[in-house]
Amino acid sequence: MNEKLKIKLSIADRVYPLTVNPSQEEAMRSASKKIDNMIKQFEENYAVRDKQDVLAMCALQFASQLEQKNVDNAIDGTESIERLAKINDLLDQYLK
């Protein structure tokens, strides 16, 4: 019973009709609200002449946040592997 939902999202004063899985609806609506909030912040803080410029700034902001999380996770993953290797070595020494 995986029926798709037809929803309409408003971003930057434009309506976008989408077809999504029911499990995606909440995330899509939340993302739409975050984009609109970010647009308002950029418009209030910067002299922006065009919505396309604001949308590009939003895209850059979200993409850089995602990339930073990927970098942070890669670093954290390396540290975790190193810690697990040390624990494994300690267990090997203990069990011998």
PDB file of C-alpha atoms in Angstrom:
ATOM      1  CA  MET A   1       0.000   0.000   0.000  1.00  0.00           C
ATOM      2  CA  ASN A   2       2.751   2.418  -0.989  1.00  0.00           C
ATOM      3  CA  GLU A   3       0.557   4.990  -2.615  1.00  0.00           C
ATOM      4  CA  LYS A   4       2.189   8.266  -3.481  1.00  0.00           C
ATOM      5  CA  LEU A   5       0.942  11.583  -2.132  1.00  0.00           C
ATOM      6  CA  LYS A   6       0.489  14.647  -4.252  1.00  0.00           C
ATOM      7  CA  ILE A   7       1.551  17.694  -2.283  1.00  0.00           C
ATOM      8  CA  LYS A   8       2.248  21.328  -3.075  1.00  0.00           C
ATOM      9  CA  LEU A   9       5.187  23.137  -1.549  1.00  0.00           C
ATOM     10  CA  SER A  10       5.769  26.856  -1.664  1.00  0.00           C
ATOM     11  CA  ILE A  11       9.368  27.995  -2.006  1.00  0.00           C
ATOM     12  CA  ALA A  12      10.330  31.606  -2.728  1.00  0.00           C
ATOM     13  CA  ASP A  13       6.732  32.543  -3.511  1.00  0.00           C
ATOM     14  CA  ARG A  14       6.351  29.772  -6.076  1.00  0.00           C
ATOM     15  CA  VAL A  15       4.261  26.638  -5.726  1.00  0.00           C
ATOM     16  CA  TYR A  16       5.816  23.312  -6.652  1.00  0.00           C
ATOM     17  CA  PRO A  17       3.549  20.283  -7.059  1.00  0.00           C
ATOM     18  CA  LEU A  18       5.335  17.087  -6.023  1.00  0.00           C
ATOM     19  CA  THR A  19       4.535  13.415  -5.800  1.00  0.00           C
ATOM     20  CA  VAL A  20       6.201  11.820  -2.770  1.00  0.00           C
ATOM     21  CA  ASN A  21       6.072   8.750  -0.604  1.00  0.00           C
ATOM     22  CA  PRO A  22       4.039   9.299   2.565  1.00  0.00           C
ATOM     23  CA  SER A  23       7.212   8.760   4.609  1.00  0.00           C
ATOM     24  CA  GLN A  24       8.862  11.694   2.816  1.00  0.00           C
ATOM     25  CA  GLU A  25       6.097  14.257   3.267  1.00  0.00           C
ATOM     26  CA  GLU A  26       7.122  15.612   6.655  1.00  0.00           C
ATOM     27  CA  ALA A  27      10.772  15.973   5.648  1.00  0.00           C
ATOM     28  CA  MET A  28       9.831  17.730   2.409  1.00  0.00           C
ATOM     29  CA  ARG A  29       7.566  20.197   4.197  1.00  0.00           C
ATOM     30  CA  SER A  30      10.214  20.839   6.836  1.00  0.00           C
ATOM     31  CA  ALA A  31      12.878  21.419   4.172  1.00  0.00           C
ATOM     32  CA  SER A  32      10.566  23.839   2.364  1.00  0.00           C
ATOM     33  CA  LYS A  33      10.072  25.833   5.569  1.00  0.00           C
ATOM     34  CA  LYS A  34      13.818  25.908   6.255  1.00  0.00           C
ATOM     35  CA  ILE A  35      14.498  27.195   2.752  1.00  0.00           C
ATOM     36  CA  ASP A  36      11.885  29.941   3.118  1.00  0.00           C
ATOM     37  CA  ASN A  37      13.296  30.950   6.515  1.00  0.00           C
ATOM     38  CA  MET A  38      16.800  31.090   5.086  1.00  0.00           C
ATOM     39  CA  ILE A  39      15.543  33.184   2.156  1.00  0.00           C
ATOM     40  CA  LYS A  40      14.025  35.674   4.595  1.00  0.00           C
ATOM     41  CA  GLN A  41      17.277  35.870   6.551  1.00  0.00           C
ATOM     42  CA  PHE A  42      19.340  36.496   3.423  1.00  0.00           C
ATOM     43  CA  GLU A  43      16.910  39.136   2.199  1.00  0.00           C
ATOM     44  CA  GLU A  44      16.993  40.908   5.566  1.00  0.00           C
ATOM     45  CA  ASN A  45      20.776  40.784   5.960  1.00  0.00           C
ATOM     46  CA  TYR A  46      22.013  41.348   2.417  1.00  0.00           C
ATOM     47  CA  ALA A  47      21.118  43.640  -0.449  1.00  0.00           C
ATOM     48  CA  VAL A  48      19.741  40.963  -2.741  1.00  0.00           C
ATOM     49  CA  ARG A  49      18.164  42.022  -6.006  1.00  0.00           C
ATOM     50  CA  ASP A  50      16.980  38.729  -7.388  1.00  0.00           C
ATOM     51  CA  LYS A  51      15.295  35.634  -5.945  1.00  0.00           C
ATOM     52  CA  GLN A  52      17.647  33.487  -8.001  1.00  0.00           C
ATOM     53  CA  ASP A  53      20.604  34.996  -6.135  1.00  0.00           C
ATOM     54  CA  VAL A  54      18.939  34.215  -2.812  1.00  0.00           C
ATOM     55  CA  LEU A  55      18.167  30.666  -3.898  1.00  0.00           C
ATOM     56  CA  ALA A  56      21.782  30.189  -5.006  1.00  0.00           C
ATOM     57  CA  MET A  57      22.950  31.430  -1.609  1.00  0.00           C
ATOM     58  CA  CYS A  58      20.570  28.990   0.104  1.00  0.00           C
ATOM     59  CA  ALA A  59      21.809  26.116  -2.058  1.00  0.00           C
ATOM     60  CA  LEU A  60      25.408  26.983  -1.219  1.00  0.00           C
ATOM     61  CA  GLN A  61      24.606  27.192   2.491  1.00  0.00           C
ATOM     62  CA  PHE A  62      22.847  23.812   2.569  1.00  0.00           C
ATOM     63  CA  ALA A  63      25.501  22.141   0.391  1.00  0.00           C
ATOM     64  CA  SER A  64      28.339  23.464   2.544  1.00  0.00           C
ATOM     65  CA  GLN A  65      26.592  22.236   5.713  1.00  0.00           C
ATOM     66  CA  LEU A  66      26.215  18.787   4.159  1.00  0.00           C
ATOM     67  CA  GLU A  67      29.842  18.717   3.030  1.00  0.00           C
ATOM     68  CA  GLN A  68      31.024  19.809   6.476  1.00  0.00           C
ATOM     69  CA  LYS A  69      29.043  16.973   8.056  1.00  0.00           C
ATOM     70  CA  ASN A  70      30.637  14.536   5.597  1.00  0.00           C
ATOM     71  CA  VAL A  71      34.100  15.817   6.484  1.00  0.00           C
ATOM     72  CA  ASP A  72      33.333  15.654  10.202  1.00  0.00           C
ATOM     73  CA  ASN A  73      31.939  12.123   9.879  1.00  0.00           C
ATOM     74  CA  ALA A  74      34.987  10.971   7.918  1.00  0.00           C
ATOM     75  CA  ILE A  75      37.255  12.291  10.646  1.00  0.00           C
ATOM     76  CA  ASP A  76      35.087  10.792  13.393  1.00  0.00           C
ATOM     77  CA  GLY A  77      34.996   7.482  11.535  1.00  0.00           C
ATOM     78  CA  THR A  78      38.792   7.360  11.347  1.00  0.00           C
ATOM     79  CA  GLU A  79      39.096   8.053  15.038  1.00  0.00           C
ATOM     80  CA  SER A  80      36.531   5.363  15.838  1.00  0.00           C
ATOM     81  CA  ILE A  81      38.399   2.794  13.758  1.00  0.00           C
ATOM     82  CA  GLU A  82      41.636   3.674  15.521  1.00  0.00           C
ATOM     83  CA  ARG A  83      39.981   3.331  18.930  1.00  0.00           C
ATOM     84  CA  LEU A  84      38.444  -0.009  17.989  1.00  0.00           C
ATOM     85  CA  ALA A  85      41.846  -1.250  16.808  1.00  0.00           C
ATOM     86  CA  LYS A  86      43.392  -0.295  20.159  1.00  0.00           C
ATOM     87  CA  ILE A  87      40.593  -2.042  22.061  1.00  0.00           C
ATOM     88  CA  ASN A  88      41.016  -5.097  19.868  1.00  0.00           C
ATOM     89  CA  ASP A  89      44.754  -5.138  20.602  1.00  0.00           C
ATOM     90  CA  LEU A  90      44.077  -4.887  24.339  1.00  0.00           C
ATOM     91  CA  LEU A  91      41.607  -7.759  24.162  1.00  0.00           C
ATOM     92  CA  ASP A  92      44.080  -9.880  22.193  1.00  0.00           C
ATOM     93  CA  GLN A  93      46.754  -9.245  24.838  1.00  0.00           C
ATOM     94  CA  TYR A  94      44.334 -10.066  27.641  1.00  0.00           C
ATOM     95  CA  LEU A  95      43.111 -13.284  26.040  1.00  0.00           C
ATOM     96  CA  LYS A  96      46.607 -14.654  25.318  1.00  0.00           C
TER      97      LYS A  96
END
